[in-house]
PDB file of C-alpha atoms in Angstrom:
ATOM      1  CA  MET A   1     116.299  78.870 162.356  1.00 37.00           C
ATOM      2  CA  THR A   2     118.448  81.352 164.283  1.00 39.00           C
ATOM      3  CA  GLU A   3     118.249  85.006 165.243  1.00 37.00           C
ATOM      4  CA  SER A   4     121.385  85.792 163.274  1.00 41.00           C
ATOM      5  CA  ARG A   5     120.053  84.054 160.169  1.00 47.00           C
ATOM      6  CA  PRO A   6     116.271  84.350 160.228  1.00 43.00           C
ATOM      7  CA  GLY A   7     114.516  81.998 157.843  1.00 41.00           C
ATOM      8  CA  ARG A   8     117.370  79.517 157.627  1.00 47.00           C
ATOM      9  CA  ILE A   9     116.964  76.026 159.051  1.00 47.00           C
ATOM     10  CA  PRO A  10     120.213  74.664 160.495  1.00 51.00           C
ATOM     11  CA  VAL A  11     121.393  71.424 158.917  1.00 62.00           C
ATOM     12  CA  GLY A  12     123.042  68.493 160.662  1.00 74.00           C
ATOM     13  CA  ASP A  13     126.536  67.147 161.043  1.00 81.00           C
ATOM     14  CA  PRO A  14     129.071  67.377 158.217  1.00 88.00           C
ATOM     15  CA  ILE A  15     129.996  64.371 156.121  1.00 88.00           C
ATOM     16  CA  ALA A  16     133.213  64.175 154.123  1.00 91.00           C
ATOM     17  CA  LEU A  17     132.886  63.899 150.355  1.00 92.00           C
ATOM     18  CA  ARG A  18     135.574  63.566 147.711  1.00 93.00           C
ATOM     19  CA  PHE A  19     135.519  64.650 144.081  1.00 94.00           C
ATOM     20  CA  ASP A  20     138.020  64.844 141.278  1.00 93.00           C
ATOM     21  CA  PRO A  21     139.390  68.401 140.867  1.00 94.00           C
ATOM     22  CA  GLU A  22     137.525  69.085 137.617  1.00 95.00           C
ATOM     23  CA  THR A  23     134.133  68.136 139.062  1.00 95.00           C
ATOM     24  CA  LYS A  24     134.835  70.155 142.204  1.00 95.00           C
ATOM     25  CA  HIS A  25     135.768  73.174 140.074  1.00 96.00           C
ATOM     26  CA  ARG A  26     132.566  72.898 138.029  1.00 96.00           C
ATOM     27  CA  LEU A  27     130.486  72.623 141.203  1.00 95.00           C
ATOM     28  CA  ASP A  28     132.248  75.671 142.641  1.00 94.00           C
ATOM     29  CA  GLU A  29     131.477  77.643 139.490  1.00 94.00           C
ATOM     30  CA  MET A  30     127.827  76.603 139.556  1.00 94.00           C
ATOM     31  CA  ALA A  31     127.486  77.499 143.231  1.00 92.00           C
ATOM     32  CA  GLU A  32     129.242  80.837 142.728  1.00 90.00           C
ATOM     33  CA  GLY A  33     126.889  81.644 139.877  1.00 88.00           C
ATOM     34  CA  ILE A  34     123.930  81.189 142.223  1.00 86.00           C
ATOM     35  CA  GLY A  35     125.308  83.245 145.080  1.00 82.00           C
ATOM     36  CA  PRO A  36     127.849  83.361 147.888  1.00 81.00           C
ATOM     37  CA  ARG A  37     128.198  80.363 150.209  1.00 83.00           C
ATOM     38  CA  ARG A  38     125.924  78.156 148.121  1.00 88.00           C
ATOM     39  CA  PHE A  39     128.159  75.099 147.699  1.00 93.00           C
ATOM     40  CA  GLY A  40     126.721  73.039 150.556  1.00 91.00           C
ATOM     41  CA  ALA A  41     123.158  73.786 149.522  1.00 90.00           C
ATOM     42  CA  LEU A  42     123.990  72.822 145.935  1.00 94.00           C
ATOM     43  CA  ILE A  43     125.314  69.450 147.094  1.00 94.00           C
ATOM     44  CA  ARG A  44     122.225  68.839 149.222  1.00 93.00           C
ATOM     45  CA  VAL A  45     119.961  69.684 146.281  1.00 94.00           C
ATOM     46  CA  ALA A  46     121.886  67.205 144.142  1.00 94.00           C
ATOM     47  CA  CYS A  47     121.452  64.604 146.872  1.00 94.00           C
ATOM     48  CA  ARG A  48     117.720  65.259 147.258  1.00 93.00           C
ATOM     49  CA  ARG A  49     117.224  64.872 143.526  1.00 93.00           C
ATOM     50  CA  LEU A  50     119.112  61.589 143.603  1.00 94.00           C
ATOM     51  CA  VAL A  51     117.214  60.010 146.498  1.00 93.00           C
ATOM     52  CA  THR A  52     113.799  61.253 145.355  1.00 91.00           C
ATOM     53  CA  GLN A  53     114.401  60.209 141.736  1.00 87.00           C
ATOM     54  CA  PRO A  54     116.417  56.989 142.076  1.00 86.00           C
ATOM     55  CA  LYS A  55     115.303  55.594 138.720  1.00 84.00           C
ATOM     56  CA  ALA A  56     118.256  54.317 136.691  1.00 87.00           C
ATOM     57  CA  VAL A  57     120.725  55.114 139.491  1.00 92.00           C
ATOM     58  CA  GLY A  58     121.885  51.502 139.515  1.00 92.00           C
ATOM     59  CA  THR A  59     122.474  51.560 135.763  1.00 93.00           C
ATOM     60  CA  ARG A  60     124.348  54.866 135.907  1.00 92.00           C
ATOM     61  CA  LEU A  61     126.422  53.594 138.805  1.00 94.00           C
ATOM     62  CA  ALA A  62     127.425  50.446 136.918  1.00 93.00           C
ATOM     63  CA  GLU A  63     128.345  52.508 133.851  1.00 94.00           C
ATOM     64  CA  ALA A  64     130.405  54.934 135.951  1.00 92.00           C
ATOM     65  CA  ARG A  65     132.284  52.029 137.502  1.00 93.00           C
ATOM     66  CA  ARG A  66     132.916  50.476 134.089  1.00 93.00           C
ATOM     67  CA  LEU A  67     134.301  53.731 132.687  1.00 92.00           C
ATOM     68  CA  SER A  68     136.424  54.267 135.785  1.00 93.00           C
ATOM     69  CA  ALA A  69     137.890  50.770 135.483  1.00 93.00           C
ATOM     70  CA  ALA A  70     138.642  51.332 131.792  1.00 93.00           C
ATOM     71  CA  ARG A  71     140.487  54.575 132.578  1.00 93.00           C
ATOM     72  CA  ARG A  72     142.520  53.012 135.377  1.00 95.00           C
ATOM     73  CA  ALA A  73     143.351  49.683 133.722  1.00 96.00           C
ATOM     74  CA  ILE A  74     147.042  48.759 133.787  1.00 96.00           C
ATOM     75  CA  PRO A  75     148.296  47.233 130.504  1.00 97.00           C
ATOM     76  CA  LEU A  76     148.862  43.499 130.336  1.00 97.00           C
ATOM     77  CA  VAL A  77     152.403  42.135 130.161  1.00 97.00           C
ATOM     78  CA  MET A  78     153.730  39.396 127.904  1.00 97.00           C
ATOM     79  CA  LEU A  79     155.098  36.094 129.141  1.00 95.00           C
ATOM     80  CA  THR A  80     156.683  33.350 127.066  1.00 95.00           C
ATOM     81  CA  ILE A  81     155.971  29.783 128.159  1.00 95.00           C
ATOM     82  CA  LYS A  82     157.997  26.862 126.872  1.00 95.00           C
ATOM     83  CA  LEU A  83     155.862  23.757 126.291  1.00 95.00           C
ATOM     84  CA  GLU A  84     156.235  20.357 124.711  1.00 95.00           C
ATOM     85  CA  PRO A  85     154.416  20.171 121.338  1.00 96.00           C
ATOM     86  CA  ASP A  86     151.558  17.997 122.585  1.00 96.00           C
ATOM     87  CA  THR A  87     150.736  20.369 125.456  1.00 96.00           C
ATOM     88  CA  ALA A  88     150.951  23.376 123.136  1.00 96.00           C
ATOM     89  CA  ARG A  89     148.436  21.725 120.785  1.00 96.00           C
ATOM     90  CA  LYS A  90     146.060  20.969 123.658  1.00 96.00           C
ATOM     91  CA  PHE A  91     146.343  24.567 124.822  1.00 97.00           C
ATOM     92  CA  THR A  92     145.542  26.087 121.436  1.00 96.00           C
ATOM     93  CA  ALA A  93     142.787  23.528 120.792  1.00 97.00           C
ATOM     94  CA  LEU A  94     141.096  24.410 124.088  1.00 96.00           C
ATOM     95  CA  ALA A  95     141.214  28.095 123.162  1.00 96.00           C
ATOM     96  CA  ALA A  96     139.703  27.339 119.751  1.00 96.00           C
ATOM     97  CA  ARG A  97     136.944  25.227 121.310  1.00 95.00           C
ATOM     98  CA  TYR A  98     135.823  28.164 123.441  1.00 96.00           C
ATOM     99  CA  ASP A  99     136.448  30.742 120.696  1.00 96.00           C
ATOM    100  CA  THR A 100     138.944  32.640 122.827  1.00 96.00           C
ATOM    101  CA  THR A 101     142.681  33.235 123.089  1.00 97.00           C
ATOM    102  CA  VAL A 102     145.438  31.385 124.880  1.00 97.00           C
ATOM    103  CA  SER A 103     146.077  34.596 126.828  1.00 97.00           C
ATOM    104  CA  ALA A 104     142.538  34.603 128.216  1.00 97.00           C
ATOM    105  CA  LEU A 105     142.915  30.953 129.231  1.00 97.00           C
ATOM    106  CA  MET A 106     146.256  31.666 130.879  1.00 97.00           C
ATOM    107  CA  ARG A 107     144.778  34.519 132.912  1.00 97.00           C
ATOM    108  CA  ILE A 108     142.101  32.121 134.139  1.00 97.00           C
ATOM    109  CA  ALA A 109     144.727  29.477 134.915  1.00 97.00           C
ATOM    110  CA  LEU A 110     146.763  31.949 136.958  1.00 97.00           C
ATOM    111  CA  HIS A 111     143.701  33.280 138.752  1.00 97.00           C
ATOM    112  CA  ARG A 112     142.629  29.785 139.789  1.00 96.00           C
ATOM    113  CA  PHE A 113     146.143  28.797 140.809  1.00 97.00           C
ATOM    114  CA  LEU A 114     146.745  31.930 142.877  1.00 96.00           C
ATOM    115  CA  GLU A 115     143.378  31.504 144.590  1.00 95.00           C
ATOM    116  CA  THR A 116     144.369  27.998 145.771  1.00 93.00           C
ATOM    117  CA  PRO A 117     148.063  27.253 145.133  1.00 93.00           C
ATOM    118  CA  GLY A 118     147.959  24.068 147.191  1.00 91.00           C
ATOM    119  CA  ARG A 119     151.047  21.842 147.157  1.00 92.00           C
ATOM    120  CA  TYR A 120     152.914  23.219 144.190  1.00 94.00           C
ATOM    121  CA  LYS A 121     156.579  22.828 145.180  1.00 94.00           C
ATOM    122  CA  HIS A 122     157.230  19.294 143.931  1.00 95.00           C
ATOM    123  CA  PRO A 123     155.173  19.641 140.716  1.00 94.00           C
ATOM    124  CA  MET A 124     157.119  22.851 140.025  1.00 96.00           C
ATOM    125  CA  LEU A 125     160.485  21.170 140.603  1.00 95.00           C
ATOM    126  CA  ARG A 126     159.469  18.316 138.292  1.00 95.00           C
ATOM    127  CA  GLU A 127     158.456  20.851 135.655  1.00 94.00           C
ATOM    128  CA  ALA A 128     161.858  22.497 135.983  1.00 94.00           C
ATOM    129  CA  GLU A 129     163.479  19.171 135.021  1.00 93.00           C
ATOM    130  CA  ARG A 130     161.174  18.542 132.067  1.00 93.00           C
ATOM    131  CA  THR A 131     162.752  18.238 128.618  1.00 93.00           C
ATOM    132  CA  GLY A 132     161.399  18.496 125.096  1.00 93.00           C
ATOM    133  CA  LEU A 133     160.031  22.009 125.600  1.00 94.00           C
ATOM    134  CA  SER A 134     160.430  23.003 121.979  1.00 95.00           C
ATOM    135  CA  GLU A 135     157.295  25.132 121.588  1.00 95.00           C
ATOM    136  CA  LYS A 136     157.078  28.744 122.743  1.00 95.00           C
ATOM    137  CA  VAL A 137     153.678  30.247 123.503  1.00 96.00           C
ATOM    138  CA  GLU A 138     153.310  33.949 124.227  1.00 96.00           C
ATOM    139  CA  VAL A 139     150.521  35.035 126.567  1.00 97.00           C
ATOM    140  CA  MET A 140     149.359  38.370 127.986  1.00 97.00           C
ATOM    141  CA  VAL A 141     148.682  38.434 131.722  1.00 97.00           C
ATOM    142  CA  ASN A 142     148.127  40.964 134.485  1.00 97.00           C
ATOM    143  CA  PRO A 143     151.316  42.358 136.059  1.00 97.00           C
ATOM    144  CA  SER A 144     150.105  41.437 139.546  1.00 97.00           C
ATOM    145  CA  SER A 145     149.706  37.775 138.529  1.00 97.00           C
ATOM    146  CA  ARG A 146     153.234  37.716 137.160  1.00 96.00           C
ATOM    147  CA  GLN A 147     154.595  39.239 140.350  1.00 96.00           C
ATOM    148  CA  GLN A 148     152.776  36.711 142.530  1.00 97.00           C
ATOM    149  CA  ILE A 149     154.037  33.796 140.431  1.00 96.00           C
ATOM    150  CA  TRP A 150     157.598  35.090 140.689  1.00 95.00           C
ATOM    151  CA  ARG A 151     157.209  35.488 144.443  1.00 96.00           C
ATOM    152  CA  LEU A 152     155.858  31.954 144.970  1.00 95.00           C
ATOM    153  CA  ALA A 153     158.474  30.408 142.694  1.00 94.00           C
ATOM    154  CA  GLY A 154     161.268  32.411 144.319  1.00 92.00           C
ATOM    155  CA  ARG A 155     160.611  30.755 147.670  1.00 92.00           C
ATOM    156  CA  HIS A 156     162.116  27.518 146.348  1.00 92.00           C
ATOM    157  CA  GLY A 157     164.945  28.627 144.095  1.00 87.00           C
ATOM    158  CA  ASP A 158     165.977  30.709 141.121  1.00 86.00           C
ATOM    159  CA  LYS A 159     164.559  30.562 137.600  1.00 88.00           C
ATOM    160  CA  LEU A 160     161.508  28.523 138.563  1.00 93.00           C
ATOM    161  CA  SER A 161     158.795  30.968 137.504  1.00 94.00           C
ATOM    162  CA  THR A 162     158.341  29.426 134.035  1.00 94.00           C
ATOM    163  CA  ALA A 163     158.015  25.992 135.611  1.00 95.00           C
ATOM    164  CA  LEU A 164     155.332  27.320 137.944  1.00 96.00           C
ATOM    165  CA  LEU A 165     153.487  28.820 134.978  1.00 97.00           C
ATOM    166  CA  ARG A 166     153.370  25.339 133.460  1.00 96.00           C
ATOM    167  CA  VAL A 167     152.012  23.927 136.730  1.00 97.00           C
ATOM    168  CA  ALA A 168     149.158  26.438 136.631  1.00 97.00           C
ATOM    169  CA  LEU A 169     148.493  25.718 132.964  1.00 97.00           C
ATOM    170  CA  ARG A 170     148.459  21.931 133.397  1.00 96.00           C
ATOM    171  CA  ARG A 171     145.915  22.253 136.195  1.00 96.00           C
ATOM    172  CA  LEU A 172     143.641  24.106 133.797  1.00 97.00           C
ATOM    173  CA  LEU A 173     144.141  21.584 131.003  1.00 96.00           C
ATOM    174  CA  ASP A 174     143.492  18.666 133.360  1.00 95.00           C
ATOM    175  CA  GLU A 175     140.402  20.254 134.946  1.00 94.00           C
ATOM    176  CA  PRO A 176     138.874  22.940 132.696  1.00 94.00           C
ATOM    177  CA  GLY A 177     135.823  23.326 134.945  1.00 92.00           C
ATOM    178  CA  ASP A 178     133.415  26.139 134.133  1.00 94.00           C
ATOM    179  CA  LEU A 179     135.553  27.821 131.511  1.00 95.00           C
ATOM    180  CA  ALA A 180     132.595  29.532 129.869  1.00 95.00           C
ATOM    181  CA  GLY A 181     131.738  31.293 133.116  1.00 96.00           C
ATOM    182  CA  ASP A 182     135.344  32.200 133.881  1.00 96.00           C
ATOM    183  CA  LEU A 183     135.821  33.613 130.392  1.00 96.00           C
ATOM    184  CA  GLU A 184     133.054  36.089 131.188  1.00 95.00           C
ATOM    185  CA  GLU A 185     133.956  36.840 134.791  1.00 95.00           C
ATOM    186  CA  ILE A 186     137.711  36.278 135.210  1.00 96.00           C
ATOM    187  CA  ALA A 187     139.454  36.707 131.862  1.00 96.00           C
ATOM    188  CA  PRO A 188     138.428  40.379 131.386  1.00 95.00           C
ATOM    189  CA  LEU A 189     139.700  41.426 134.833  1.00 94.00           C
ATOM    190  CA  ARG A 190     142.548  43.934 134.807  1.00 96.00           C
ATOM    191  CA  ASP A 191     144.854  45.384 137.408  1.00 96.00           C
ATOM    192  CA  LEU A 192     143.671  48.883 138.250  1.00 96.00           C
ATOM    193  CA  ARG A 193     145.446  52.017 139.337  1.00 95.00           C
ATOM    194  CA  PRO A 194     144.069  53.517 142.559  1.00 93.00           C
ATOM    195  CA  GLU A 195     141.113  55.825 142.141  1.00 90.00           C
ATOM    196  CA  ILE A 196     142.145  59.217 143.523  1.00 90.00           C
ATOM    197  CA  PHE A 197     139.678  61.956 144.428  1.00 93.00           C
ATOM    198  CA  SER A 198     141.914  64.685 145.745  1.00 93.00           C
ATOM    199  CA  ALA A 199     139.292  67.393 146.325  1.00 93.00           C
ATOM    200  CA  ARG A 200     137.748  66.904 149.760  1.00 93.00           C
ATOM    201  CA  VAL A 201     134.796  68.879 151.093  1.00 92.00           C
ATOM    202  CA  ASN A 202     132.694  68.649 154.238  1.00 92.00           C
ATOM    203  CA  VAL A 203     128.993  69.224 153.651  1.00 92.00           C
ATOM    204  CA  HIS A 204     126.335  69.389 156.356  1.00 90.00           C
ATOM    205  CA  PHE A 205     123.436  66.967 155.861  1.00 91.00           C
ATOM    206  CA  ASP A 206     120.307  66.831 157.970  1.00 89.00           C
ATOM    207  CA  ALA A 207     119.630  63.410 159.467  1.00 90.00           C
ATOM    208  CA  PRO A 208     116.626  62.440 157.258  1.00 91.00           C
ATOM    209  CA  LEU A 209     118.527  63.250 154.059  1.00 92.00           C
ATOM    210  CA  ARG A 210     121.633  61.434 155.260  1.00 93.00           C
ATOM    211  CA  ASP A 211     119.566  58.377 156.210  1.00 94.00           C
ATOM    212  CA  ARG A 212     117.887  58.255 152.793  1.00 94.00           C
ATOM    213  CA  LEU A 213     121.273  58.523 151.104  1.00 94.00           C
ATOM    214  CA  ASP A 214     122.660  55.706 153.251  1.00 95.00           C
ATOM    215  CA  ALA A 215     119.613  53.526 152.554  1.00 95.00           C
ATOM    216  CA  LEU A 216     120.013  53.993 148.803  1.00 95.00           C
ATOM    217  CA  ALA A 217     123.733  53.251 149.053  1.00 95.00           C
ATOM    218  CA  ALA A 218     123.060  50.046 150.999  1.00 95.00           C
ATOM    219  CA  ARG A 219     120.484  48.933 148.435  1.00 94.00           C
ATOM    220  CA  LEU A 220     122.937  49.467 145.559  1.00 94.00           C
ATOM    221  CA  GLY A 221     126.080  48.167 147.264  1.00 94.00           C
ATOM    222  CA  SER A 222     127.619  51.633 147.229  1.00 94.00           C
ATOM    223  CA  ASP A 223     128.504  54.344 149.742  1.00 94.00           C
ATOM    224  CA  ARG A 224     127.782  58.017 150.371  1.00 92.00           C
ATOM    225  CA  ALA A 225     130.815  59.357 148.548  1.00 92.00           C
ATOM    226  CA  GLU A 226     130.262  57.316 145.380  1.00 94.00           C
ATOM    227  CA  LEU A 227     126.572  58.203 145.191  1.00 95.00           C
ATOM    228  CA  MET A 228     127.311  61.882 145.744  1.00 95.00           C
ATOM    229  CA  ARG A 229     129.793  61.872 142.865  1.00 95.00           C
ATOM    230  CA  LEU A 230     127.018  60.451 140.714  1.00 95.00           C
ATOM    231  CA  ALA A 231     124.571  63.039 142.073  1.00 95.00           C
ATOM    232  CA  ALA A 232     127.050  65.809 141.251  1.00 94.00           C
ATOM    233  CA  GLN A 233     127.414  64.578 137.677  1.00 94.00           C
ATOM    234  CA  ARG A 234     123.649  64.474 137.280  1.00 93.00           C
ATOM    235  CA  VAL A 235     123.159  68.030 138.502  1.00 94.00           C
ATOM    236  CA  LEU A 236     126.004  69.291 136.302  1.00 95.00           C
ATOM    237  CA  GLU A 237     124.543  67.546 133.260  1.00 93.00           C
ATOM    238  CA  ALA A 238     120.944  68.622 133.921  1.00 91.00           C
ATOM    239  CA  PRO A 239     120.827  71.556 136.347  1.00 91.00           C
ATOM    240  CA  GLY A 240     117.202  72.435 135.620  1.00 86.00           C
ATOM    241  CA  MET A 241     115.931  75.214 137.891  1.00 89.00           C
ATOM    242  CA  ILE A 242     118.975  74.880 140.086  1.00 92.00           C
ATOM    243  CA  GLU A 243     119.071  78.446 141.426  1.00 88.00           C
ATOM    244  CA  GLN A 244     115.528  78.270 142.755  1.00 86.00           C
ATOM    245  CA  ALA A 245     116.187  74.822 144.209  1.00 89.00           C
ATOM    246  CA  VAL A 246     119.370  75.939 145.982  1.00 89.00           C
ATOM    247  CA  ASN A 247     117.757  79.040 147.441  1.00 83.00           C
ATOM    248  CA  SER A 248     114.764  77.007 148.589  1.00 83.00           C
ATOM    249  CA  GLU A 249     117.211  74.607 150.243  1.00 83.00           C
ATOM    250  CA  ILE A 250     118.784  77.491 152.148  1.00 79.00           C
ATOM    251  CA  PHE A 251     115.540  79.233 153.091  1.00 72.00           C
ATOM    252  CA  ARG A 252     113.408  76.209 153.880  1.00 62.00           C
ATOM    253  CA  SER A 253     111.597  77.964 156.721  1.00 46.00           C
ATOM    254  CA  GLU A 254     108.472  79.889 155.797  1.00 46.00           C
ATOM    255  CA  LYS A 255     109.447  82.686 158.169  1.00 47.00           C
ATOM    256  CA  ASN A 256     110.804  85.663 156.243  1.00 49.00           C
ATOM    257  CA  ARG A 257     111.139  83.562 153.070  1.00 52.00           C
ATOM    258  CA  ALA A 258     109.733  86.244 150.752  1.00 57.00           C
ATOM    259  CA  PRO A 259     111.945  89.156 151.916  1.00 57.00           C
ATOM    260  CA  LEU A 260     115.033  86.919 152.045  1.00 56.00           C
ATOM    261  CA  MET A 261     114.466  85.682 148.516  1.00 56.00           C
ATOM    262  CA  ALA A 262     113.855  89.245 147.348  1.00 61.00           C
ATOM    263  CA  ARG A 263     117.093  90.364 148.989  1.00 60.00           C
ATOM    264  CA  HIS A 264     118.942  87.546 147.269  1.00 55.00           C
ATOM    265  CA  ALA A 265     117.484  88.599 143.917  1.00 62.00           C
ATOM    266  CA  ARG A 266     118.664  92.188 144.468  1.00 63.00           C
ATOM    267  CA  ARG A 267     122.163  90.979 145.375  1.00 61.00           C
ATOM    268  CA  GLN A 268     122.343  88.824 142.286  1.00 58.00           C
ATOM    269  CA  ALA A 269     121.213  91.730 140.116  1.00 62.00           C
ATOM    270  CA  ARG A 270     123.978  93.915 141.586  1.00 62.00           C
ATOM    271  CA  ARG A 271     126.578  91.183 141.048  1.00 58.00           C
ATOM    272  CA  ARG A 272     125.602  90.788 137.413  1.00 60.00           C
ATOM    273  CA  THR A 273     125.689  94.548 136.882  1.00 67.00           C
ATOM    274  CA  GLN A 274     129.149  94.802 138.439  1.00 61.00           C
ATOM    275  CA  SER A 275     130.470  91.888 136.382  1.00 58.00           C
ATOM    276  CA  ASP A 276     129.274  93.580 133.187  1.00 54.00           C
TER     277      ASP A 276
END
């Protein structure tokens, strides 16, 4: 509490938060509707509600991440692989056995290969000399996988990328491994556009509140900024008695609370009258 602002309890150091412009605009509107200079208090109220009512935060966080990934997913690209008939039959039969597509299997094959390319030069050069490649199989893969295959193949000559694709595929056919698990974990993965939150704000948090936020973030494998975006969405969806909560956040000291709250009520009444 200070002499210039009796009844207010100073808060701690600022922390940087980022929101998308629409969410920031909605928060600004909500804060402005409560009173002047209420944005920081609104954010702290949202944070307090989150850390004191953490039920289902993990579920909401997972859903928010899933929706974000769906919005930012980069479309798959098509590749055509030339195979000999016997290999093509094995490929399609393996897909049928696991009730999936050849594209899903190829994404797994590329993921495994790019994780551990090993000694691929000579197998790739032998594949480049292979004949009898009368079957064409079209597969959909992530653009980043295609680029990495082209880069690795390009180290050893031109027009070797298709041969390297066959190397990756033959490794999968020879050693399928835990395909069931990879079909759940690896095949659905997509390249993602960067997540951009262009609206930056600095909000002062007192140490106990900041520590509780950090503890919750650590428990959920998250961070302050991500949790605060979730907290903002929750308060926008269900504001409840947000005006009272924000004003209580500002005037947390008991000293002069009643006259300060009364003054705020008079100011709000004047603002509403003027807006009419």
